XYZ file of C-alpha atoms in Angstrom:
660
model
C 23.515 47.241 1.189
C 22.504 47.055 -2.454
C 26.060 46.061 -3.292
C 25.749 42.865 -1.249
C 22.056 42.079 -1.880
C 20.070 40.541 -4.697
C 18.148 43.724 -5.549
C 19.016 45.543 -8.767
C 20.866 48.813 -8.366
C 18.810 51.866 -7.546
C 19.606 53.359 -10.897
C 18.162 50.311 -12.672
C 14.878 50.586 -10.753
C 14.622 54.268 -11.631
C 15.233 53.479 -15.295
C 12.567 50.764 -15.245
C 10.176 53.130 -13.487
C 10.768 55.780 -16.155
C 10.312 53.317 -19.018
C 7.100 51.892 -17.505
C 5.622 55.404 -17.358
C 6.845 56.384 -20.814
C 4.281 57.148 -23.516
C 6.030 54.900 -26.023
C 4.374 51.445 -26.128
C 7.533 49.620 -27.198
C 9.516 51.075 -24.303
C 6.790 50.001 -21.879
C 6.822 46.475 -23.310
C 10.592 46.143 -23.050
C 10.473 47.479 -19.496
C 7.855 44.863 -18.526
C 10.047 42.120 -20.011
C 13.021 43.358 -17.967
C 10.870 43.377 -14.823
C 9.823 39.771 -15.416
C 13.453 38.820 -16.089
C 14.530 40.335 -12.766
C 11.636 38.597 -11.000
C 12.564 35.240 -12.553
C 16.114 35.306 -11.197
C 14.838 36.203 -7.722
C 15.360 39.957 -7.559
C 12.770 42.022 -5.719
C 10.895 44.366 -8.084
C 7.746 44.666 -5.989
C 8.260 48.465 -5.706
C 7.192 48.761 -9.345
C 3.797 47.127 -8.672
C 1.590 50.139 -9.450
C 3.619 51.142 -12.505
C 3.320 47.613 -13.938
C -0.438 47.507 -13.299
C -0.999 50.678 -15.342
C 0.289 48.840 -18.425
C -2.839 46.636 -18.411
C -4.664 49.391 -20.317
C -3.100 48.108 -23.549
C -4.826 45.270 -25.369
C -1.605 43.509 -26.369
C -2.021 39.885 -25.214
C 1.725 39.291 -24.887
C 2.047 42.182 -22.454
C -1.035 41.044 -20.534
C 0.498 37.592 -20.024
C 3.662 39.125 -18.585
C 1.772 41.498 -16.312
C -0.573 38.760 -15.060
C 2.479 36.652 -14.203
C 3.894 39.582 -12.233
C 0.591 40.113 -10.388
C 0.324 36.439 -9.366
C 3.857 36.525 -7.988
C 3.490 39.677 -5.858
C -0.235 39.739 -4.990
C 0.331 37.948 -1.675
C 2.986 40.482 -0.655
C 0.816 43.448 -1.616
C -2.832 42.354 -1.277
C -4.035 45.943 -0.832
C -2.442 47.011 -4.114
C -3.777 43.876 -5.832
C -7.347 45.086 -5.233
C -6.623 47.846 -7.746
C -6.338 45.189 -10.470
C -9.852 43.809 -9.958
C -11.504 46.357 -12.212
C -9.084 45.525 -15.025
C -9.800 41.819 -14.567
C -13.543 42.358 -14.741
C -13.125 44.483 -17.811
C -11.089 41.754 -19.565
C -13.568 39.042 -18.565
C -16.769 40.836 -19.593
C -15.836 43.211 -22.393
C -12.963 41.562 -24.247
C -13.969 39.891 -27.502
C -10.873 37.694 -27.524
C -11.580 34.392 -25.688
C -7.867 34.005 -24.957
C -7.895 37.270 -23.026
C -11.026 36.260 -21.082
C -9.512 32.876 -20.209
C -6.185 34.464 -19.275
C -7.870 36.943 -16.966
C -9.980 34.377 -15.121
C -7.017 31.982 -14.821
C -4.851 34.715 -13.304
C -7.655 35.835 -11.019
C -8.000 32.273 -9.680
C -4.257 31.984 -9.017
C -4.132 34.978 -6.693
C -5.086 32.882 -3.627
C -5.847 35.984 -1.541
C -9.033 35.476 0.572
C -10.093 39.138 0.511
C -10.026 39.112 -3.322
C -12.142 35.957 -3.782
C -15.449 37.700 -3.097
C -14.818 39.896 -6.146
C -14.110 36.790 -8.232
C -17.474 35.032 -7.889
C -19.458 37.046 -10.434
C -16.780 37.034 -13.179
C -16.311 33.309 -12.594
C -20.041 32.674 -13.015
C -19.942 34.562 -16.306
C -17.001 32.495 -17.561
C -18.629 29.176 -16.569
C -21.563 30.157 -18.803
C -19.352 31.589 -21.578
C -20.025 30.606 -25.197
C -16.402 29.653 -25.865
C -15.395 26.148 -24.621
C -11.825 27.238 -23.866
C -13.087 29.899 -21.463
C -15.476 27.408 -19.825
C -12.645 24.901 -19.410
C -10.428 27.534 -17.775
C -13.254 28.669 -15.485
C -14.094 25.186 -14.164
C -10.413 24.607 -13.367
C -10.426 27.847 -11.395
C -13.253 26.780 -9.049
C -11.206 24.272 -6.938
C -8.583 26.961 -6.321
C -11.223 29.319 -4.996
C -12.855 26.527 -2.953
C -9.552 25.672 -1.274
C -9.113 29.253 -0.023
C -12.741 30.318 0.580
C -15.147 27.328 0.606
C -17.931 29.313 2.271
C -18.590 31.453 -0.832
C -18.600 28.573 -3.334
C -22.096 26.903 -3.101
C -23.458 28.961 -6.046
C -20.457 27.907 -8.135
C -21.002 24.223 -7.292
C -24.616 24.461 -8.452
C -23.437 25.987 -11.721
C -20.919 23.173 -12.191
C -23.627 20.530 -11.762
C -25.862 22.300 -14.300
C -22.925 22.563 -16.695
C -22.297 18.821 -16.261
C -25.841 18.073 -17.384
C -25.802 20.230 -20.511
C -22.112 20.360 -21.568
C -21.349 18.724 -24.911
C -17.666 19.586 -25.394
C -15.426 16.635 -24.420
C -12.505 18.815 -23.286
C -14.688 20.896 -20.972
C -16.426 17.785 -19.663
C -13.165 16.058 -18.739
C -11.821 19.096 -16.886
C -15.186 19.632 -15.218
C -15.124 16.086 -13.819
C -11.580 16.554 -12.562
C -12.406 19.876 -10.886
C -15.433 18.479 -9.099
C -13.423 15.461 -7.983
C -10.764 17.720 -6.472
C -13.460 19.533 -4.517
C -14.854 16.186 -3.328
C -11.403 15.181 -2.053
C -11.030 18.428 -0.087
C -14.579 18.476 1.292
C -15.170 14.738 1.733
C -18.702 15.145 0.327
C -20.261 13.841 -2.863
C -20.716 16.731 -5.287
C -21.069 14.955 -8.628
C -24.596 13.639 -9.156
C -24.739 11.223 -12.085
C -27.621 9.845 -14.076
C -27.840 7.633 -17.147
C -27.671 10.589 -19.528
C -24.491 12.002 -17.963
C -22.821 8.598 -17.972
C -23.553 8.156 -21.677
C -22.120 11.611 -22.270
C -18.949 10.722 -20.373
C -18.508 7.477 -22.317
C -18.839 9.358 -25.601
C -16.374 12.004 -24.414
C -13.714 9.333 -23.780
C -13.397 8.776 -27.546
C -13.074 12.502 -28.279
C -10.745 13.591 -25.461
C -6.999 13.910 -25.492
C -5.077 11.479 -23.281
C -5.353 13.555 -20.099
C -9.088 13.934 -20.606
C -9.473 10.173 -20.979
C -7.520 9.666 -17.771
C -9.739 12.121 -15.863
C -12.968 10.465 -16.994
C -11.823 6.848 -16.572
C -10.371 7.689 -13.180
C -13.738 8.981 -12.039
C -15.694 6.059 -13.514
C -13.523 3.739 -11.404
C -15.126 5.240 -8.267
C -18.729 4.982 -9.511
C -20.984 2.100 -8.480
C -23.276 1.107 -11.389
C -26.969 0.591 -10.797
C -27.128 -2.938 -12.226
C -25.246 -5.542 -14.238
C -26.440 -4.151 -17.577
C -25.011 -0.700 -16.893
C -21.727 -2.266 -15.771
C -21.525 -4.234 -19.044
C -22.117 -1.079 -21.109
C -19.365 0.849 -19.319
C -16.921 -2.066 -19.639
C -17.716 -2.444 -23.342
C -16.951 1.236 -24.011
C -13.750 0.996 -21.948
C -12.266 -2.126 -23.576
C -10.688 -0.286 -26.580
C -8.558 1.719 -24.131
C -6.717 -1.466 -23.104
C -4.616 -1.213 -26.269
C -3.873 2.513 -25.937
C -0.287 3.648 -26.489
C -0.264 5.704 -23.268
C 0.342 3.383 -20.266
C -1.644 5.641 -17.926
C -4.758 5.408 -20.116
C -4.359 1.636 -20.303
C -3.974 1.412 -16.543
C -7.062 3.544 -15.917
C -9.046 1.292 -18.256
C -7.856 -1.770 -16.305
C -8.922 -0.074 -13.083
C -12.436 0.563 -14.430
C -12.899 -2.985 -15.716
C -11.684 -4.634 -12.523
C -13.988 -2.421 -10.452
C -17.059 -3.344 -12.497
C -16.436 -7.103 -12.476
C -18.086 -7.245 -9.040
C -21.360 -6.036 -10.563
C -21.557 -8.604 -13.379
C -23.888 -11.583 -13.075
C -22.387 -13.600 -15.935
C -19.492 -15.747 -14.690
C -18.262 -16.612 -18.196
C -18.085 -12.917 -19.061
C -15.966 -12.286 -15.967
C -13.483 -14.996 -17.019
C -13.255 -13.616 -20.562
C -12.640 -10.104 -19.286
C -9.882 -11.327 -16.966
C -8.207 -12.946 -19.987
C -8.314 -9.587 -21.788
C -7.053 -7.544 -18.842
C -4.016 -9.722 -18.069
C -2.242 -9.214 -21.465
C -2.691 -5.446 -21.176
C -0.957 -5.355 -17.804
C 1.787 -7.663 -19.071
C 2.373 -5.404 -22.074
C 3.019 -2.484 -19.709
C 5.931 -4.440 -18.216
C 7.686 -4.336 -21.585
C 8.614 -0.670 -21.031
C 12.369 -0.261 -20.656
C 12.123 2.253 -17.825
C 12.497 0.380 -14.487
C 10.526 3.106 -12.704
C 7.470 2.403 -14.875
C 7.915 -1.330 -14.356
C 8.109 -0.864 -10.604
C 4.898 1.178 -10.573
C 3.081 -1.475 -12.591
C 4.414 -4.311 -10.421
C 3.353 -2.599 -7.188
C -0.152 -2.221 -8.514
C -0.232 -5.772 -9.893
C 0.695 -6.993 -6.416
C -2.327 -5.079 -5.154
C -4.621 -6.446 -7.882
C -3.618 -10.039 -7.121
C -4.951 -9.709 -3.578
C -8.436 -9.524 -5.066
C -7.860 -11.366 -8.355
C -5.427 -14.248 -7.680
C -6.578 -15.988 -10.874
C -5.603 -13.110 -13.157
C -2.082 -14.333 -14.025
C -2.323 -18.016 -13.146
C -1.090 -18.998 -16.646
C 1.497 -16.216 -16.994
C 3.892 -16.908 -14.138
C 6.924 -16.905 -16.475
C 6.363 -13.214 -17.198
C 7.445 -12.414 -13.640
C 10.694 -14.386 -13.675
C 13.644 -12.125 -12.817
C 16.340 -11.151 -15.304
C 19.968 -10.938 -14.225
C 20.303 -7.234 -15.166
C 17.169 -5.960 -13.410
C 17.429 -3.680 -10.340
C 16.848 -5.477 -7.074
C 13.763 -3.431 -6.223
C 12.171 -4.898 -9.371
C 13.272 -8.407 -8.388
C 11.781 -8.056 -4.899
C 8.384 -7.170 -6.343
C 8.515 -10.034 -8.826
C 9.281 -12.466 -6.003
C 6.176 -11.355 -4.110
C 4.058 -11.652 -7.237
C 5.383 -15.137 -8.018
C 4.335 -16.307 -4.548
C 0.852 -14.866 -5.074
C 0.461 -16.447 -8.509
C 1.819 -19.835 -7.421
C -0.784 -22.587 -7.118
C -0.984 -26.373 -6.987
C -0.404 -26.580 -10.763
C 2.569 -24.298 -11.384
C 4.503 -24.585 -8.093
C 7.133 -26.740 -9.851
C 7.972 -23.971 -12.301
C 8.192 -21.395 -9.528
C 10.387 -23.530 -7.262
C 12.788 -24.324 -10.136
C 13.142 -20.598 -10.799
C 13.651 -19.804 -7.102
C 16.366 -22.458 -6.941
C 18.372 -20.410 -9.460
C 17.980 -17.247 -7.364
C 19.702 -18.918 -4.381
C 23.013 -18.393 -6.198
C 22.613 -14.597 -6.325
C 25.321 -12.449 -4.773
C 22.996 -10.151 -2.827
C 22.213 -11.690 0.610
C 18.973 -9.681 0.996
C 17.629 -11.106 -2.256
C 18.666 -14.654 -1.306
C 16.946 -14.243 2.053
C 13.742 -13.094 0.380
C 13.990 -16.066 -1.998
C 14.223 -18.501 0.920
C 11.217 -16.837 2.530
C 9.273 -17.226 -0.729
C 10.156 -20.934 -0.902
C 8.939 -21.335 2.668
C 5.640 -19.620 1.900
C 5.007 -21.915 -1.053
C 5.883 -25.011 0.997
C 3.534 -24.010 3.802
C 0.680 -23.066 1.492
C 0.670 -26.124 -0.804
C 1.120 -29.669 0.512
C 2.264 -30.961 -2.877
C 5.186 -28.531 -2.853
C 6.496 -29.572 0.567
C 8.907 -32.296 -0.547
C 10.490 -30.288 -3.339
C 10.761 -27.121 -1.248
C 12.427 -28.974 1.653
C 14.862 -30.639 -0.778
C 15.878 -27.221 -2.122
C 16.359 -25.756 1.358
C 18.291 -28.778 2.645
C 20.609 -28.699 -0.378
C 21.231 -25.014 0.299
C 21.962 -25.757 3.978
C 24.699 -28.243 3.048
C 26.853 -25.450 1.617
C 26.556 -23.038 4.554
C 29.849 -22.149 6.207
C 29.194 -18.849 7.998
C 26.320 -16.977 9.724
C 24.745 -14.878 6.978
C 21.302 -13.373 6.475
C 20.034 -16.271 4.321
C 20.987 -18.717 7.101
C 18.761 -16.877 9.592
C 15.795 -17.009 7.219
C 16.470 -20.680 6.433
C 16.179 -21.624 10.113
C 12.950 -19.630 10.473
C 11.341 -21.222 7.411
C 12.362 -24.752 8.422
C 10.693 -24.204 11.775
C 7.469 -23.200 9.993
C 7.693 -26.208 7.683
C 8.152 -28.562 10.639
C 5.124 -26.963 12.272
C 3.182 -27.551 9.091
C 4.206 -31.222 8.916
C 6.289 -32.685 11.704
C 7.152 -35.751 9.648
C 9.293 -33.626 7.316
C 12.223 -34.014 9.715
C 12.813 -37.426 8.107
C 12.952 -36.013 4.569
C 16.525 -36.338 3.267
C 17.831 -36.155 6.861
C 16.767 -32.539 6.970
C 16.799 -32.401 10.786
C 20.414 -33.597 10.971
C 21.565 -31.017 8.417
C 19.594 -28.164 9.975
C 20.922 -29.046 13.447
C 24.468 -28.835 12.103
C 24.011 -25.089 11.332
C 22.112 -24.161 14.493
C 25.177 -22.418 15.940
C 25.036 -19.884 13.078
C 21.808 -18.357 14.423
C 22.428 -14.773 15.594
C 18.999 -13.072 15.269
C 16.161 -13.342 17.812
C 13.773 -14.970 15.323
C 16.301 -17.542 14.148
C 17.459 -18.311 17.704
C 13.840 -18.815 18.700
C 13.387 -21.188 15.751
C 16.464 -23.182 16.818
C 15.187 -23.428 20.405
C 11.854 -24.713 19.084
C 13.576 -27.354 16.930
C 15.694 -28.565 19.868
C 12.655 -28.832 22.133
C 10.309 -30.373 19.560
C 12.760 -32.954 18.212
C 14.877 -33.515 21.332
C 14.481 -37.280 21.162
C 15.928 -37.329 17.618
C 18.827 -34.960 18.297
C 21.967 -36.308 19.996
C 23.062 -34.247 22.998
C 19.904 -32.097 22.852
C 20.023 -31.612 26.641
C 23.570 -30.239 26.421
C 22.516 -27.849 23.657
C 19.579 -26.641 25.760
C 21.932 -26.087 28.689
C 24.061 -23.813 26.492
C 20.971 -21.732 25.692
C 19.872 -21.557 29.343
C 23.325 -20.434 30.514
C 22.860 -17.292 28.393
C 19.148 -16.924 29.218
C 19.373 -13.449 30.759
C 21.209 -12.071 27.732
C 18.664 -13.277 25.178
C 15.807 -11.334 23.586
C 12.265 -11.691 24.973
C 11.186 -13.783 21.979
C 14.037 -16.245 22.570
C 13.366 -16.405 26.314
C 9.722 -17.292 25.807
C 10.593 -20.056 23.362
C 13.344 -21.399 25.625
C 10.803 -21.791 28.443
C 8.518 -23.891 26.262
C 11.331 -25.926 24.703
C 12.964 -26.625 28.079
C 9.645 -27.896 29.463
C 9.307 -30.151 26.406
C 12.756 -31.641 27.032
C 11.984 -32.019 30.728
C 8.895 -34.072 29.920
C 10.930 -36.280 27.564
C 13.985 -36.637 29.852
C 12.818 -35.853 33.417
C 15.850 -37.286 35.176
C 18.410 -35.545 32.964
C 16.600 -32.195 32.872
C 15.550 -31.762 36.506
C 18.553 -29.568 37.352
C 18.163 -27.811 33.978
C 14.544 -26.863 34.590
C 15.452 -25.730 38.120
C 18.120 -23.407 36.744
C 15.744 -22.028 34.116
C 12.894 -21.297 36.521
C 15.301 -19.647 38.946
C 16.554 -17.361 36.174
C 13.154 -16.590 34.670
C 10.836 -16.187 37.681
C 12.303 -12.781 38.574
C 12.556 -11.521 35.003
C 11.772 -7.862 34.393
C 9.646 -8.832 31.391
C 6.065 -9.627 32.502
C 5.462 -12.052 29.616
C 8.485 -14.161 30.515
C 7.660 -14.022 34.224
C 4.013 -15.026 33.731
C 4.846 -17.929 31.443
C 7.416 -19.160 33.985
C 4.854 -19.214 36.796
C 2.258 -20.906 34.595
C 4.637 -23.713 33.653
C 5.757 -23.976 37.270
C 2.167 -24.358 38.404
C 1.312 -26.894 35.707
C 4.381 -29.057 36.324
C 3.552 -29.140 40.046
C -0.041 -30.109 39.319
C 0.001 -32.717 36.578
C 2.722 -33.188 33.942
C 0.211 -34.898 31.698
C -1.601 -31.599 31.189
C 1.668 -29.911 30.285
C 2.398 -32.713 27.854
C -0.901 -32.123 26.096
C -0.120 -28.412 25.853
C 3.512 -28.194 24.819
C 4.066 -31.618 23.228
C 0.902 -31.751 21.156
C 1.601 -33.958 18.133
C -0.941 -33.904 15.311
C 1.263 -35.251 12.508
C 0.285 -32.557 10.023
C -1.085 -29.150 10.845
C -3.287 -27.825 8.056
C -4.637 -24.637 9.587
C -2.266 -22.402 7.617
C -4.034 -19.574 5.822
C -3.699 -19.397 2.045
C -5.009 -15.841 2.036
C -2.067 -13.550 1.239
C -4.062 -10.324 1.329
C -2.530 -7.438 3.251
C -5.725 -5.457 3.863
C -9.314 -5.905 4.861
C -11.706 -6.333 1.943
C -13.256 -2.842 2.081
C -9.832 -1.188 2.317
C -8.722 -3.315 -0.615
C -11.621 -2.027 -2.728
C -10.676 1.555 -1.850
C -7.039 0.888 -2.738
C -8.035 -0.593 -6.108
C -10.125 2.494 -6.850
C -6.983 4.589 -6.304
C -4.671 2.468 -8.422
C -2.011 4.545 -10.112
C -1.794 7.054 -7.245
C 1.383 7.633 -5.268
C -0.250 6.133 -2.173
C -0.427 2.740 -3.887
C 3.329 2.695 -4.415
C 3.612 2.618 -0.622
C 0.624 0.223 -0.350
C -1.220 2.770 1.761
C -4.639 4.357 1.486
C -4.716 8.013 0.351
C -5.916 9.386 3.695
C -3.097 7.490 5.458
C -0.489 9.222 3.316
C -2.088 12.688 3.054
C -3.699 14.128 6.174
C -5.869 16.708 4.400
C -7.653 14.159 2.175
C -11.124 13.008 3.165
C -12.258 9.657 1.799
C -15.766 8.995 0.586
C -17.299 5.886 2.165
C -17.824 3.165 -0.436
C -21.405 1.943 -0.336
C -20.741 -1.226 -2.317
C -22.588 -3.985 -0.508
C -20.909 -7.141 -1.832
C -17.213 -7.532 -2.520
C -15.940 -10.631 -4.302
C -12.527 -12.252 -4.086
C -11.780 -14.232 -7.260
C -10.005 -17.413 -6.182
C -10.529 -19.686 -9.187
C -11.506 -23.237 -8.227
C -11.102 -22.689 -4.494
C -14.025 -22.540 -2.094
C -15.875 -19.245 -1.762
C -14.531 -16.995 0.949
C -17.716 -17.286 3.029
C -17.501 -21.103 3.130
C -13.836 -21.006 4.095
C -14.587 -18.542 6.891
C -17.452 -20.683 8.223
C -15.213 -23.754 8.218
C -12.431 -21.892 10.053
C -14.913 -20.640 12.678
C -16.212 -24.170 13.205
C -12.673 -25.567 13.596
C -11.817 -22.820 16.064
C -14.895 -23.614 18.178
C -14.008 -27.310 18.257
C -10.444 -26.551 19.355
C -11.705 -24.301 22.150
C -14.098 -27.008 23.389
C -11.305 -29.594 23.471
C -9.014 -27.258 25.376
C -11.758 -26.462 27.864
C -12.377 -30.161 28.483
C -8.667 -30.925 28.857
C -7.887 -28.148 31.311
C -10.033 -26.501 33.961
C -7.418 -25.188 36.395
C -6.743 -21.742 37.794
C -3.191 -21.327 36.527
C -2.504 -18.183 38.531
C -3.532 -19.687 41.897
C -0.276 -20.325 43.752
C -1.733 -21.857 46.879
C -1.149 -25.531 47.641
C -1.633 -27.544 44.448
C -4.908 -29.463 44.236
C -4.678 -33.205 44.571
C -5.206 -35.062 41.310
C -6.116 -38.736 41.516
C -4.613 -39.369 38.115
C -1.148 -38.521 39.402
C -0.625 -42.010 40.825
C 0.037 -43.368 37.360
C 2.560 -40.640 36.566
C 4.773 -40.718 39.679
C 7.700 -42.049 37.754
C 7.687 -38.999 35.441
C 6.827 -36.361 38.025
C 9.273 -34.122 39.872
C 8.087 -31.649 42.490
C 9.278 -28.333 41.084
C 8.379 -26.536 44.303
C 10.954 -28.659 46.129
C 13.532 -28.009 43.393
C 13.256 -24.257 43.875
């Protein structure tokens, strides 16, 4: 079988065995190199385990590195034989005068990942944590999380040593790796292990200036999760972090941005907050100048996240996010989202002019997203309504086939008409939109068309005939379309009772036995209401307020506390997917953030609390009005109650019970 397998020939193993047991040092060394070469290409040389271990008696560091690599690779296959190496490890850790050998031994010992060996590792690891050489201490603290992951029950003494080392350590390299190790343990355990005080924080801030780039990232990344005691401490940390905004490494710059944005919530000085925002924005913009689209995409995804909490950050820099013709579409999609978030009542003209150019793109997905962005801006800002509708109507004039952008156009025009019903008069928009209604082929767009026909039936020629076409195919439509057709048909019936009596009869006959409970329930409710008092139905389905202003301007995707947690983890892979770390990785436990007050920076807009109070008050008023207008048991299908007000409405009333 050796002929067909990956194992070296038997003669080669015997030669290696003989060379490993030879008295000549050079032969032993060459044999070890050959063993590692075989192991690297995937050949099984585990049978030589004991012969390789014997070579640890030599003090040659090059040979020790090769042997330690061999031990790490095969220790899981031969855990019983690996126990024989423990004495050699302890000897290298405690008696070797070379710090490289001590660090190499403890690093290899930590990589074994064999539970039965970890109990022998605790004492040597304690010695290395307290070693005089900083390189050995750095290697030892990085070894602790590996041991904790395999055997957490034996690690409490090590965690106490790490906390003591944190208080007295002066070497920046050791301090940075110590913070990172303790953070990894916190992620696995879900408990707070690092206990900070003012002295340790000062030490960390000083270490940032002395560390290499990775060390700076470790420390800044941890400071972004710390809640300062007061405004003064927050100012000190921000002041020491500001120089990192101009660092050549984009990761260091991004970590510095993360720290500053976190600590803005703890500052009492409003002018200082504005000045810091002006300093942070150019740093993020400079990161977009990198030529690698992957880096740009990462920055844009995180900027989109930042803007949910800091909408004012780029209010004067909207041109930075305009799309270039040669950019990948995944970059353009992110820039579109960011432009919508940055857009306000001052710069909407610039944004809409730029979006108008994007409507000529070849990619239908990008054009559809552009139309959706125009609709969002129109709905959010009253001043932008006229210009946005003009752009969409001009685009509709050139439509000749049912494409993706057409579906989105119909959906957005429905939302705009809901926002302000009077917009149907703007540049004959209703006439042009009605001319492309037949191009709707998605449930959402068909539902939008049905709403337009029902809402503006009196302004649309042959609206009853168009509704009849929809009702003829009622059973074949999606649930969303069926529900909208019910409402729109009732609206037309109330406007043209004589013309729509047979139409409404056909619809109720088709819908009352629907398999979908939502469609069936809405059918019976309308049936009951029409048989009781059409005036009530008119108030419900034909409610005309002129302009409807209860559209939310809050474009945040998450709740405030989740948003704070996401901002603390900026730069992680989870943020590329706009997810929280524990949603992406099941074995991660998240520390609960104890921050009491979270601010959303909205510039000159009202504070979030005032907006919420006003929305609650409006909602209560609407509920009171609805309660006064209607006090009927809609699901009671006994004989309809007699309503004295019906005498004035006999001319508009048709008994739907008799129709069925």
